């Protein structure tokens, strides 16, 4: 009697005296069944297959972009919108609401929001634009330059820093004399003249009401048609999302579909999280900027808030670009609230 018989256990018999396979504790039951049922079939992609598929996909993407370059922006926006709204539709399916019904309800609410938001905000935007249009550029520029001149004149003649005496007043006086003699820095009257010329040119352009009106009407109808087409494409994308995913998976061999489904799920989760995060961040930055500028009495606070929210999607450079017009307006016009403080 052998030791294994004494222990009351039996060892698995393998071919050609091979050692028994130790099961992986991290392997799921479904994966183990597939491995046993298909022992000689490897469902993972090797490096050469992945490279070949990547090259084919890149060529196909370039070809599709070329033939659909005129409608590609609308398709991209529709796809992004479908990605953002697809989790809400899936949530409706979990509570036993048909996918088509939940999709229609969500898009109806979206259309209502798109209609109500301009109705609510356009009057406020017009008031903000009117306030900025009445902005006295020459007078405020003259006041700002006068303030800068008085500040420079009020600087002390000498400043002691870490025991060293810095002749600040003498240096500034010498710079002013050299600048006036070399005509490098324009005078206040020259600056005001340039500003007045710019305003006159702007007024001349604005007086062309007929051509501007035709352009505005054409742009309005073009934008309305683009929004309508984008919503319809996004609606069908959202309704047929499961079918689109199944069709894409059917283009690949059956042995690769499980890995492909996992890849598509991860890509969808990453992009949905990224787009939702960008949307939340833009809304937060825009609302915060609007509230902060409103509290300090900044003219055009709503416009600057919308601009800050839109430019937030531009990495690093967006906040700087949104800050420039607000800072210029604050320096030239000041605050309506703190002016009397």
PDB file of C-alpha atoms in Angstrom, residues 14-324:
ATOM      1  CA  UNK A  14      -1.540  13.325 -16.542  1.00  0.00           C
ATOM      2  CA  UNK A  15      -0.205  12.481 -19.971  1.00  0.00           C
ATOM      3  CA  UNK A  16       3.453  11.530 -20.414  1.00  0.00           C
ATOM      4  CA  UNK A  17       4.060  11.724 -16.699  1.00  0.00           C
ATOM      5  CA  UNK A  18       3.527  15.492 -16.585  1.00  0.00           C
ATOM      6  CA  UNK A  19       3.162  17.151 -13.224  1.00  0.00           C
ATOM      7  CA  UNK A  20      -0.388  17.936 -12.128  1.00  0.00           C
ATOM      8  CA  UNK A  21      -1.603  21.465 -12.858  1.00  0.00           C
ATOM      9  CA  UNK A  22      -2.092  23.605  -9.782  1.00  0.00           C
ATOM     10  CA  UNK A  23      -5.279  25.707 -10.079  1.00  0.00           C
ATOM     11  CA  UNK A  24      -4.886  29.461  -9.902  1.00  0.00           C
ATOM     12  CA  UNK A  25      -6.723  30.781  -6.817  1.00  0.00           C
ATOM     13  CA  UNK A  26      -7.389  34.094  -8.614  1.00  0.00           C
ATOM     14  CA  UNK A  27      -8.978  32.406 -11.635  1.00  0.00           C
ATOM     15  CA  UNK A  28     -12.748  32.765 -11.891  1.00  0.00           C
ATOM     16  CA  UNK A  29     -15.065  29.807 -12.387  1.00  0.00           C
ATOM     17  CA  UNK A  30     -16.059  30.890 -15.887  1.00  0.00           C
ATOM     18  CA  UNK A  31     -12.419  31.277 -16.934  1.00  0.00           C
ATOM     19  CA  UNK A  32     -11.577  27.854 -15.521  1.00  0.00           C
ATOM     20  CA  UNK A  33     -14.449  26.214 -17.412  1.00  0.00           C
ATOM     21  CA  UNK A  34     -13.384  27.918 -20.666  1.00  0.00           C
ATOM     22  CA  UNK A  35      -9.781  26.792 -20.115  1.00  0.00           C
ATOM     23  CA  UNK A  36     -10.829  23.194 -19.569  1.00  0.00           C
ATOM     24  CA  UNK A  37     -13.292  23.198 -22.464  1.00  0.00           C
ATOM     25  CA  UNK A  38     -10.750  24.758 -24.845  1.00  0.00           C
ATOM     26  CA  UNK A  39      -7.348  23.634 -23.581  1.00  0.00           C
ATOM     27  CA  UNK A  40      -5.561  24.121 -26.913  1.00  0.00           C
ATOM     28  CA  UNK A  41      -7.099  27.509 -27.817  1.00  0.00           C
ATOM     29  CA  UNK A  42      -5.540  30.706 -26.564  1.00  0.00           C
ATOM     30  CA  UNK A  43      -8.060  33.571 -26.413  1.00  0.00           C
ATOM     31  CA  UNK A  44      -5.516  36.285 -25.635  1.00  0.00           C
ATOM     32  CA  UNK A  45      -3.969  38.418 -28.365  1.00  0.00           C
ATOM     33  CA  UNK A  46      -0.266  38.091 -28.949  1.00  0.00           C
ATOM     34  CA  UNK A  47       1.892  41.123 -29.697  1.00  0.00           C
ATOM     35  CA  UNK A  48       1.900  40.726 -33.484  1.00  0.00           C
ATOM     36  CA  UNK A  49      -1.895  40.386 -33.610  1.00  0.00           C
ATOM     37  CA  UNK A  50      -2.360  43.498 -31.492  1.00  0.00           C
ATOM     38  CA  UNK A  51      -0.021  45.482 -33.735  1.00  0.00           C
ATOM     39  CA  UNK A  52      -1.792  44.297 -36.877  1.00  0.00           C
ATOM     40  CA  UNK A  53      -5.210  45.185 -35.469  1.00  0.00           C
ATOM     41  CA  UNK A  54      -3.902  48.579 -34.340  1.00  0.00           C
ATOM     42  CA  UNK A  55      -2.553  49.418 -37.813  1.00  0.00           C
ATOM     43  CA  UNK A  56      -5.807  48.326 -39.478  1.00  0.00           C
ATOM     44  CA  UNK A  57      -7.869  50.360 -37.031  1.00  0.00           C
ATOM     45  CA  UNK A  58      -5.708  53.466 -37.577  1.00  0.00           C
ATOM     46  CA  UNK A  59      -6.060  53.177 -41.357  1.00  0.00           C
ATOM     47  CA  UNK A  60      -9.822  52.718 -41.029  1.00  0.00           C
ATOM     48  CA  UNK A  61     -10.106  55.706 -38.683  1.00  0.00           C
ATOM     49  CA  UNK A  62      -8.150  57.969 -41.065  1.00  0.00           C
ATOM     50  CA  UNK A  63     -10.320  56.863 -43.997  1.00  0.00           C
ATOM     51  CA  UNK A  64     -13.558  57.458 -42.081  1.00  0.00           C
ATOM     52  CA  UNK A  65     -12.369  60.886 -40.939  1.00  0.00           C
ATOM     53  CA  UNK A  66     -11.549  61.860 -44.525  1.00  0.00           C
ATOM     54  CA  UNK A  67     -14.875  60.833 -46.062  1.00  0.00           C
ATOM     55  CA  UNK A  68     -16.931  62.308 -43.195  1.00  0.00           C
ATOM     56  CA  UNK A  69     -14.956  65.483 -42.538  1.00  0.00           C
ATOM     57  CA  UNK A  70     -17.969  67.726 -43.241  1.00  0.00           C
ATOM     58  CA  UNK A  71     -20.270  66.067 -40.703  1.00  0.00           C
ATOM     59  CA  UNK A  72     -17.610  64.773 -38.351  1.00  0.00           C
ATOM     60  CA  UNK A  73     -18.032  67.551 -35.738  1.00  0.00           C
ATOM     61  CA  UNK A  74     -21.752  66.794 -35.385  1.00  0.00           C
ATOM     62  CA  UNK A  75     -21.072  63.055 -35.130  1.00  0.00           C
ATOM     63  CA  UNK A  76     -18.402  63.624 -32.482  1.00  0.00           C
ATOM     64  CA  UNK A  77     -20.688  65.853 -30.420  1.00  0.00           C
ATOM     65  CA  UNK A  78     -23.513  63.326 -30.803  1.00  0.00           C
ATOM     66  CA  UNK A  79     -21.236  60.506 -29.669  1.00  0.00           C
ATOM     67  CA  UNK A  80     -20.031  62.493 -26.657  1.00  0.00           C
ATOM     68  CA  UNK A  81     -23.620  63.336 -25.727  1.00  0.00           C
ATOM     69  CA  UNK A  82     -24.647  59.692 -26.075  1.00  0.00           C
ATOM     70  CA  UNK A  83     -21.721  58.661 -23.865  1.00  0.00           C
ATOM     71  CA  UNK A  84     -22.776  61.158 -21.203  1.00  0.00           C
ATOM     72  CA  UNK A  85     -26.448  60.169 -21.232  1.00  0.00           C
ATOM     73  CA  UNK A  86     -26.004  56.412 -21.647  1.00  0.00           C
ATOM     74  CA  UNK A  87     -25.534  55.784 -17.881  1.00  0.00           C
ATOM     75  CA  UNK A  88     -28.885  57.478 -17.193  1.00  0.00           C
ATOM     76  CA  UNK A  89     -30.556  55.265 -19.795  1.00  0.00           C
ATOM     77  CA  UNK A  90     -28.940  52.173 -18.272  1.00  0.00           C
ATOM     78  CA  UNK A  91     -30.214  53.289 -14.873  1.00  0.00           C
ATOM     79  CA  UNK A  92     -33.724  53.470 -16.311  1.00  0.00           C
ATOM     80  CA  UNK A  93     -33.375  49.929 -17.653  1.00  0.00           C
ATOM     81  CA  UNK A  94     -32.413  48.685 -14.193  1.00  0.00           C
ATOM     82  CA  UNK A  95     -35.724  49.974 -12.816  1.00  0.00           C
ATOM     83  CA  UNK A  96     -37.589  48.165 -15.639  1.00  0.00           C
ATOM     84  CA  UNK A  97     -38.163  51.192 -17.880  1.00  0.00           C
ATOM     85  CA  UNK A  98     -37.834  50.330 -21.590  1.00  0.00           C
ATOM     86  CA  UNK A  99     -34.692  51.714 -23.147  1.00  0.00           C
ATOM     87  CA  UNK A 100     -36.542  53.629 -25.855  1.00  0.00           C
ATOM     88  CA  UNK A 101     -38.900  55.242 -23.334  1.00  0.00           C
ATOM     89  CA  UNK A 102     -36.139  56.304 -20.949  1.00  0.00           C
ATOM     90  CA  UNK A 103     -34.073  57.659 -23.852  1.00  0.00           C
ATOM     91  CA  UNK A 104     -36.985  59.728 -25.181  1.00  0.00           C
ATOM     92  CA  UNK A 105     -37.742  61.135 -21.724  1.00  0.00           C
ATOM     93  CA  UNK A 106     -34.104  62.110 -21.133  1.00  0.00           C
ATOM     94  CA  UNK A 107     -33.775  63.803 -24.514  1.00  0.00           C
ATOM     95  CA  UNK A 108     -37.073  65.656 -24.091  1.00  0.00           C
ATOM     96  CA  UNK A 109     -35.787  67.021 -20.780  1.00  0.00           C
ATOM     97  CA  UNK A 110     -32.527  67.950 -22.493  1.00  0.00           C
ATOM     98  CA  UNK A 111     -34.368  69.845 -25.246  1.00  0.00           C
ATOM     99  CA  UNK A 112     -36.465  71.666 -22.639  1.00  0.00           C
ATOM    100  CA  UNK A 113     -33.266  72.670 -20.841  1.00  0.00           C
ATOM    101  CA  UNK A 114     -31.701  73.865 -24.098  1.00  0.00           C
ATOM    102  CA  UNK A 115     -34.767  76.040 -24.720  1.00  0.00           C
ATOM    103  CA  UNK A 116     -35.127  77.417 -21.187  1.00  0.00           C
ATOM    104  CA  UNK A 117     -31.468  78.245 -20.600  1.00  0.00           C
ATOM    105  CA  UNK A 118     -31.268  80.838 -23.421  1.00  0.00           C
ATOM    106  CA  UNK A 119     -34.626  82.316 -22.412  1.00  0.00           C
ATOM    107  CA  UNK A 120     -33.354  82.798 -18.866  1.00  0.00           C
ATOM    108  CA  UNK A 121     -29.803  83.907 -19.595  1.00  0.00           C
ATOM    109  CA  UNK A 122     -30.074  85.895 -22.852  1.00  0.00           C
ATOM    110  CA  UNK A 123     -31.708  88.976 -21.211  1.00  0.00           C
ATOM    111  CA  UNK A 124     -29.002  88.976 -18.540  1.00  0.00           C
ATOM    112  CA  UNK A 125     -26.303  88.607 -21.197  1.00  0.00           C
ATOM    113  CA  UNK A 126     -27.774  91.521 -23.156  1.00  0.00           C
ATOM    114  CA  UNK A 127     -27.690  93.705 -20.034  1.00  0.00           C
ATOM    115  CA  UNK A 128     -24.099  92.671 -19.369  1.00  0.00           C
ATOM    116  CA  UNK A 129     -23.086  93.435 -22.958  1.00  0.00           C
ATOM    117  CA  UNK A 130     -24.861  96.803 -22.786  1.00  0.00           C
ATOM    118  CA  UNK A 131     -22.948  97.640 -19.608  1.00  0.00           C
ATOM    119  CA  UNK A 132     -19.670  96.743 -21.288  1.00  0.00           C
ATOM    120  CA  UNK A 133     -20.657  98.680 -24.436  1.00  0.00           C
ATOM    121  CA  UNK A 134     -21.241 101.821 -22.346  1.00  0.00           C
ATOM    122  CA  UNK A 135     -17.794 101.402 -20.871  1.00  0.00           C
ATOM    123  CA  UNK A 136     -15.863 104.707 -21.118  1.00  0.00           C
ATOM    124  CA  UNK A 137     -12.594 103.399 -22.509  1.00  0.00           C
ATOM    125  CA  UNK A 138     -10.766 106.747 -22.998  1.00  0.00           C
ATOM    126  CA  UNK A 139     -11.807 108.142 -19.626  1.00  0.00           C
ATOM    127  CA  UNK A 140     -10.920 104.984 -17.726  1.00  0.00           C
ATOM    128  CA  UNK A 141      -7.650 104.612 -19.611  1.00  0.00           C
ATOM    129  CA  UNK A 142      -6.779 108.224 -18.753  1.00  0.00           C
ATOM    130  CA  UNK A 143      -7.592 107.593 -15.090  1.00  0.00           C
ATOM    131  CA  UNK A 144      -5.528 104.405 -15.043  1.00  0.00           C
ATOM    132  CA  UNK A 145      -2.512 106.077 -16.640  1.00  0.00           C
ATOM    133  CA  UNK A 146      -2.816 109.025 -14.261  1.00  0.00           C
ATOM    134  CA  UNK A 147      -2.919 106.623 -11.319  1.00  0.00           C
ATOM    135  CA  UNK A 148       0.167 104.820 -12.607  1.00  0.00           C
ATOM    136  CA  UNK A 149       1.984 108.147 -13.058  1.00  0.00           C
ATOM    137  CA  UNK A 150       1.070 109.316  -9.552  1.00  0.00           C
ATOM    138  CA  UNK A 151       2.168 105.974  -8.111  1.00  0.00           C
ATOM    139  CA  UNK A 152       5.547 106.222  -9.825  1.00  0.00           C
ATOM    140  CA  UNK A 153       6.029 109.790  -8.620  1.00  0.00           C
ATOM    141  CA  UNK A 154       5.163 108.756  -5.072  1.00  0.00           C
ATOM    142  CA  UNK A 155       7.947 106.196  -4.902  1.00  0.00           C
ATOM    143  CA  UNK A 156      10.792 107.099  -2.515  1.00  0.00           C
ATOM    144  CA  UNK A 157      14.071 108.337  -3.907  1.00  0.00           C
ATOM    145  CA  UNK A 158      16.019 105.548  -2.215  1.00  0.00           C
ATOM    146  CA  UNK A 159      15.055 102.113  -0.883  1.00  0.00           C
ATOM    147  CA  UNK A 160      17.218 100.134   1.538  1.00  0.00           C
ATOM    148  CA  UNK A 161      17.148  96.382   0.900  1.00  0.00           C
ATOM    149  CA  UNK A 162      19.353  94.126   3.059  1.00  0.00           C
ATOM    150  CA  UNK A 163      21.688  97.006   3.768  1.00  0.00           C
ATOM    151  CA  UNK A 164      22.011  98.085   0.140  1.00  0.00           C
ATOM    152  CA  UNK A 165      20.711 101.488  -0.952  1.00  0.00           C
ATOM    153  CA  UNK A 166      18.787 101.294  -4.238  1.00  0.00           C
ATOM    154  CA  UNK A 167      18.302 104.652  -6.036  1.00  0.00           C
ATOM    155  CA  UNK A 168      14.740 103.940  -7.189  1.00  0.00           C
ATOM    156  CA  UNK A 169      13.722 107.546  -7.841  1.00  0.00           C
ATOM    157  CA  UNK A 170      16.828 108.383  -9.823  1.00  0.00           C
ATOM    158  CA  UNK A 171      16.497 105.217 -11.913  1.00  0.00           C
ATOM    159  CA  UNK A 172      12.830 105.899 -12.754  1.00  0.00           C
ATOM    160  CA  UNK A 173      13.591 109.517 -13.656  1.00  0.00           C
ATOM    161  CA  UNK A 174      16.404 108.438 -15.946  1.00  0.00           C
ATOM    162  CA  UNK A 175      14.176 105.841 -17.639  1.00  0.00           C
ATOM    163  CA  UNK A 176      11.459 108.448 -18.214  1.00  0.00           C
ATOM    164  CA  UNK A 177      13.939 110.937 -19.684  1.00  0.00           C
ATOM    165  CA  UNK A 178      15.437 108.328 -22.000  1.00  0.00           C
ATOM    166  CA  UNK A 179      11.989 107.092 -23.045  1.00  0.00           C
ATOM    167  CA  UNK A 180      10.730 110.593 -23.840  1.00  0.00           C
ATOM    168  CA  UNK A 181      13.870 111.443 -25.739  1.00  0.00           C
ATOM    169  CA  UNK A 182      13.907 108.237 -27.779  1.00  0.00           C
ATOM    170  CA  UNK A 183      10.130 108.244 -28.335  1.00  0.00           C
ATOM    171  CA  UNK A 184       9.967 104.558 -27.418  1.00  0.00           C
ATOM    172  CA  UNK A 185       6.983 104.847 -25.074  1.00  0.00           C
ATOM    173  CA  UNK A 186       3.877 106.613 -26.458  1.00  0.00           C
ATOM    174  CA  UNK A 187       2.373 109.454 -24.512  1.00  0.00           C
ATOM    175  CA  UNK A 188      -1.037 109.428 -22.880  1.00  0.00           C
ATOM    176  CA  UNK A 189      -2.531 111.418 -25.755  1.00  0.00           C
ATOM    177  CA  UNK A 190      -1.124 108.947 -28.288  1.00  0.00           C
ATOM    178  CA  UNK A 191      -2.611 106.008 -26.394  1.00  0.00           C
ATOM    179  CA  UNK A 192      -6.005 107.717 -26.176  1.00  0.00           C
ATOM    180  CA  UNK A 193      -5.804 108.535 -29.885  1.00  0.00           C
ATOM    181  CA  UNK A 194      -5.141 104.888 -30.730  1.00  0.00           C
ATOM    182  CA  UNK A 195      -8.070 103.790 -28.572  1.00  0.00           C
ATOM    183  CA  UNK A 196     -10.350 106.379 -30.188  1.00  0.00           C
ATOM    184  CA  UNK A 197      -9.339 105.213 -33.668  1.00  0.00           C
ATOM    185  CA  UNK A 198     -10.082 101.612 -32.712  1.00  0.00           C
ATOM    186  CA  UNK A 199     -13.503 102.580 -31.383  1.00  0.00           C
ATOM    187  CA  UNK A 200     -14.254 104.557 -34.543  1.00  0.00           C
ATOM    188  CA  UNK A 201     -13.328 101.597 -36.723  1.00  0.00           C
ATOM    189  CA  UNK A 202     -15.490  99.310 -34.593  1.00  0.00           C
ATOM    190  CA  UNK A 203     -18.420 101.720 -34.865  1.00  0.00           C
ATOM    191  CA  UNK A 204     -18.056 101.827 -38.648  1.00  0.00           C
ATOM    192  CA  UNK A 205     -18.182  98.050 -38.845  1.00  0.00           C
ATOM    193  CA  UNK A 206     -21.185  97.808 -36.547  1.00  0.00           C
ATOM    194  CA  UNK A 207     -23.156 100.310 -38.650  1.00  0.00           C
ATOM    195  CA  UNK A 208     -23.323  97.768 -41.492  1.00  0.00           C
ATOM    196  CA  UNK A 209     -26.567  96.435 -40.052  1.00  0.00           C
ATOM    197  CA  UNK A 210     -27.921  94.795 -43.184  1.00  0.00           C
ATOM    198  CA  UNK A 211     -24.983  92.508 -43.869  1.00  0.00           C
ATOM    199  CA  UNK A 212     -24.565  91.735 -40.203  1.00  0.00           C
ATOM    200  CA  UNK A 213     -28.268  90.916 -39.876  1.00  0.00           C
ATOM    201  CA  UNK A 214     -28.160  88.533 -42.828  1.00  0.00           C
ATOM    202  CA  UNK A 215     -25.068  86.832 -41.426  1.00  0.00           C
ATOM    203  CA  UNK A 216     -26.640  86.491 -37.990  1.00  0.00           C
ATOM    204  CA  UNK A 217     -29.858  85.001 -39.384  1.00  0.00           C
ATOM    205  CA  UNK A 218     -27.929  82.564 -41.566  1.00  0.00           C
ATOM    206  CA  UNK A 219     -25.684  81.537 -38.701  1.00  0.00           C
ATOM    207  CA  UNK A 220     -28.720  81.090 -36.452  1.00  0.00           C
ATOM    208  CA  UNK A 221     -30.508  78.737 -38.843  1.00  0.00           C
ATOM    209  CA  UNK A 222     -27.303  76.835 -39.596  1.00  0.00           C
ATOM    210  CA  UNK A 223     -26.642  76.400 -35.898  1.00  0.00           C
ATOM    211  CA  UNK A 224     -30.237  75.361 -35.238  1.00  0.00           C
ATOM    212  CA  UNK A 225     -30.082  72.733 -37.995  1.00  0.00           C
ATOM    213  CA  UNK A 226     -26.735  71.444 -36.707  1.00  0.00           C
ATOM    214  CA  UNK A 227     -28.116  71.141 -33.167  1.00  0.00           C
ATOM    215  CA  UNK A 228     -31.214  69.332 -34.449  1.00  0.00           C
ATOM    216  CA  UNK A 229     -29.184  66.834 -36.489  1.00  0.00           C
ATOM    217  CA  UNK A 230     -26.796  66.293 -33.580  1.00  0.00           C
ATOM    218  CA  UNK A 231     -29.665  65.542 -31.192  1.00  0.00           C
ATOM    219  CA  UNK A 232     -31.263  63.045 -33.594  1.00  0.00           C
ATOM    220  CA  UNK A 233     -27.963  61.249 -34.227  1.00  0.00           C
ATOM    221  CA  UNK A 234     -27.249  61.142 -30.506  1.00  0.00           C
ATOM    222  CA  UNK A 235     -30.766  59.840 -29.834  1.00  0.00           C
ATOM    223  CA  UNK A 236     -30.324  56.899 -32.203  1.00  0.00           C
ATOM    224  CA  UNK A 237     -26.836  56.226 -30.857  1.00  0.00           C
ATOM    225  CA  UNK A 238     -28.190  56.024 -27.319  1.00  0.00           C
ATOM    226  CA  UNK A 239     -31.118  53.769 -28.233  1.00  0.00           C
ATOM    227  CA  UNK A 240     -29.006  51.407 -30.351  1.00  0.00           C
ATOM    228  CA  UNK A 241     -25.933  51.395 -28.094  1.00  0.00           C
ATOM    229  CA  UNK A 242     -26.284  47.659 -27.217  1.00  0.00           C
ATOM    230  CA  UNK A 243     -26.745  46.756 -30.894  1.00  0.00           C
ATOM    231  CA  UNK A 244     -23.757  48.852 -31.921  1.00  0.00           C
ATOM    232  CA  UNK A 245     -21.607  47.157 -29.300  1.00  0.00           C
ATOM    233  CA  UNK A 246     -22.816  43.692 -30.366  1.00  0.00           C
ATOM    234  CA  UNK A 247     -22.132  44.497 -34.022  1.00  0.00           C
ATOM    235  CA  UNK A 248     -18.592  45.647 -33.245  1.00  0.00           C
ATOM    236  CA  UNK A 249     -17.953  42.482 -31.252  1.00  0.00           C
ATOM    237  CA  UNK A 250     -19.314  40.316 -34.087  1.00  0.00           C
ATOM    238  CA  UNK A 251     -16.602  41.651 -36.404  1.00  0.00           C
ATOM    239  CA  UNK A 252     -13.953  39.828 -34.349  1.00  0.00           C
ATOM    240  CA  UNK A 253     -13.383  36.090 -33.871  1.00  0.00           C
ATOM    241  CA  UNK A 254     -15.315  34.435 -31.074  1.00  0.00           C
ATOM    242  CA  UNK A 255     -12.138  33.659 -29.134  1.00  0.00           C
ATOM    243  CA  UNK A 256     -11.340  37.389 -28.866  1.00  0.00           C
ATOM    244  CA  UNK A 257     -14.795  38.713 -27.989  1.00  0.00           C
ATOM    245  CA  UNK A 258     -14.482  38.379 -24.224  1.00  0.00           C
ATOM    246  CA  UNK A 259     -11.264  40.402 -24.205  1.00  0.00           C
ATOM    247  CA  UNK A 260     -12.765  42.908 -26.652  1.00  0.00           C
ATOM    248  CA  UNK A 261     -15.872  43.352 -24.499  1.00  0.00           C
ATOM    249  CA  UNK A 262     -13.706  44.030 -21.462  1.00  0.00           C
ATOM    250  CA  UNK A 263     -11.616  46.534 -23.464  1.00  0.00           C
ATOM    251  CA  UNK A 264     -14.694  48.396 -24.745  1.00  0.00           C
ATOM    252  CA  UNK A 265     -16.155  48.510 -21.245  1.00  0.00           C
ATOM    253  CA  UNK A 266     -12.974  49.997 -19.811  1.00  0.00           C
ATOM    254  CA  UNK A 267     -12.718  52.577 -22.605  1.00  0.00           C
ATOM    255  CA  UNK A 268     -16.351  53.591 -22.093  1.00  0.00           C
ATOM    256  CA  UNK A 269     -15.880  53.944 -18.336  1.00  0.00           C
ATOM    257  CA  UNK A 270     -12.740  56.058 -18.755  1.00  0.00           C
ATOM    258  CA  UNK A 271     -14.261  58.421 -21.322  1.00  0.00           C
ATOM    259  CA  UNK A 272     -17.562  58.749 -19.491  1.00  0.00           C
ATOM    260  CA  UNK A 273     -15.752  59.595 -16.267  1.00  0.00           C
ATOM    261  CA  UNK A 274     -13.465  62.078 -18.052  1.00  0.00           C
ATOM    262  CA  UNK A 275     -16.290  63.872 -19.876  1.00  0.00           C
ATOM    263  CA  UNK A 276     -18.520  64.009 -16.814  1.00  0.00           C
ATOM    264  CA  UNK A 277     -15.609  65.342 -14.776  1.00  0.00           C
ATOM    265  CA  UNK A 278     -14.856  68.042 -17.361  1.00  0.00           C
ATOM    266  CA  UNK A 279     -18.529  69.040 -17.482  1.00  0.00           C
ATOM    267  CA  UNK A 280     -18.780  69.269 -13.693  1.00  0.00           C
ATOM    268  CA  UNK A 281     -15.495  71.192 -13.522  1.00  0.00           C
ATOM    269  CA  UNK A 282     -16.577  73.684 -16.203  1.00  0.00           C
ATOM    270  CA  UNK A 283     -19.920  74.324 -14.504  1.00  0.00           C
ATOM    271  CA  UNK A 284     -18.244  74.710 -11.109  1.00  0.00           C
ATOM    272  CA  UNK A 285     -15.594  77.132 -12.388  1.00  0.00           C
ATOM    273  CA  UNK A 286     -18.140  79.159 -14.362  1.00  0.00           C
ATOM    274  CA  UNK A 287     -20.606  79.488 -11.488  1.00  0.00           C
ATOM    275  CA  UNK A 288     -17.845  80.262  -8.973  1.00  0.00           C
ATOM    276  CA  UNK A 289     -16.346  82.943 -11.230  1.00  0.00           C
ATOM    277  CA  UNK A 290     -19.754  84.506 -11.830  1.00  0.00           C
ATOM    278  CA  UNK A 291     -20.606  84.602  -8.112  1.00  0.00           C
ATOM    279  CA  UNK A 292     -17.206  85.983  -7.095  1.00  0.00           C
ATOM    280  CA  UNK A 293     -17.224  88.738  -9.723  1.00  0.00           C
ATOM    281  CA  UNK A 294     -20.839  89.607  -8.908  1.00  0.00           C
ATOM    282  CA  UNK A 295     -20.035  89.966  -5.207  1.00  0.00           C
ATOM    283  CA  UNK A 296     -17.169  92.376  -5.908  1.00  0.00           C
ATOM    284  CA  UNK A 297     -19.288  94.367  -8.378  1.00  0.00           C
ATOM    285  CA  UNK A 298     -17.429  93.496 -11.570  1.00  0.00           C
ATOM    286  CA  UNK A 299     -19.253  94.606 -14.756  1.00  0.00           C
ATOM    287  CA  UNK A 300     -19.903  91.709 -17.130  1.00  0.00           C
ATOM    288  CA  UNK A 301     -19.632  89.077 -14.388  1.00  0.00           C
ATOM    289  CA  UNK A 302     -21.946  86.638 -16.193  1.00  0.00           C
ATOM    290  CA  UNK A 303     -19.996  86.936 -19.437  1.00  0.00           C
ATOM    291  CA  UNK A 304     -16.687  86.346 -17.695  1.00  0.00           C
ATOM    292  CA  UNK A 305     -18.173  83.380 -15.806  1.00  0.00           C
ATOM    293  CA  UNK A 306     -19.372  81.728 -19.021  1.00  0.00           C
ATOM    294  CA  UNK A 307     -16.005  82.416 -20.644  1.00  0.00           C
ATOM    295  CA  UNK A 308     -14.151  80.879 -17.688  1.00  0.00           C
ATOM    296  CA  UNK A 309     -16.363  77.783 -17.792  1.00  0.00           C
ATOM    297  CA  UNK A 310     -15.865  77.271 -21.529  1.00  0.00           C
ATOM    298  CA  UNK A 311     -12.097  77.801 -21.408  1.00  0.00           C
ATOM    299  CA  UNK A 312     -11.703  75.431 -18.457  1.00  0.00           C
ATOM    300  CA  UNK A 313     -11.584  72.524 -20.929  1.00  0.00           C
ATOM    301  CA  UNK A 314      -8.292  73.928 -22.302  1.00  0.00           C
ATOM    302  CA  UNK A 315      -5.516  72.488 -20.103  1.00  0.00           C
ATOM    303  CA  UNK A 316      -3.266  75.005 -18.316  1.00  0.00           C
ATOM    304  CA  UNK A 317      -3.817  77.815 -20.846  1.00  0.00           C
ATOM    305  CA  UNK A 318      -7.607  78.076 -20.466  1.00  0.00           C
ATOM    306  CA  UNK A 319      -7.752  79.739 -17.018  1.00  0.00           C
ATOM    307  CA  UNK A 320      -5.078  82.256 -18.069  1.00  0.00           C
ATOM    308  CA  UNK A 321      -7.007  83.214 -21.211  1.00  0.00           C
ATOM    309  CA  UNK A 322     -10.208  83.590 -19.182  1.00  0.00           C
ATOM    310  CA  UNK A 323      -8.433  85.774 -16.626  1.00  0.00           C
ATOM    311  CA  UNK A 324      -7.023  88.323 -19.105  1.00  0.00           C
TER     312      UNK A 324
END
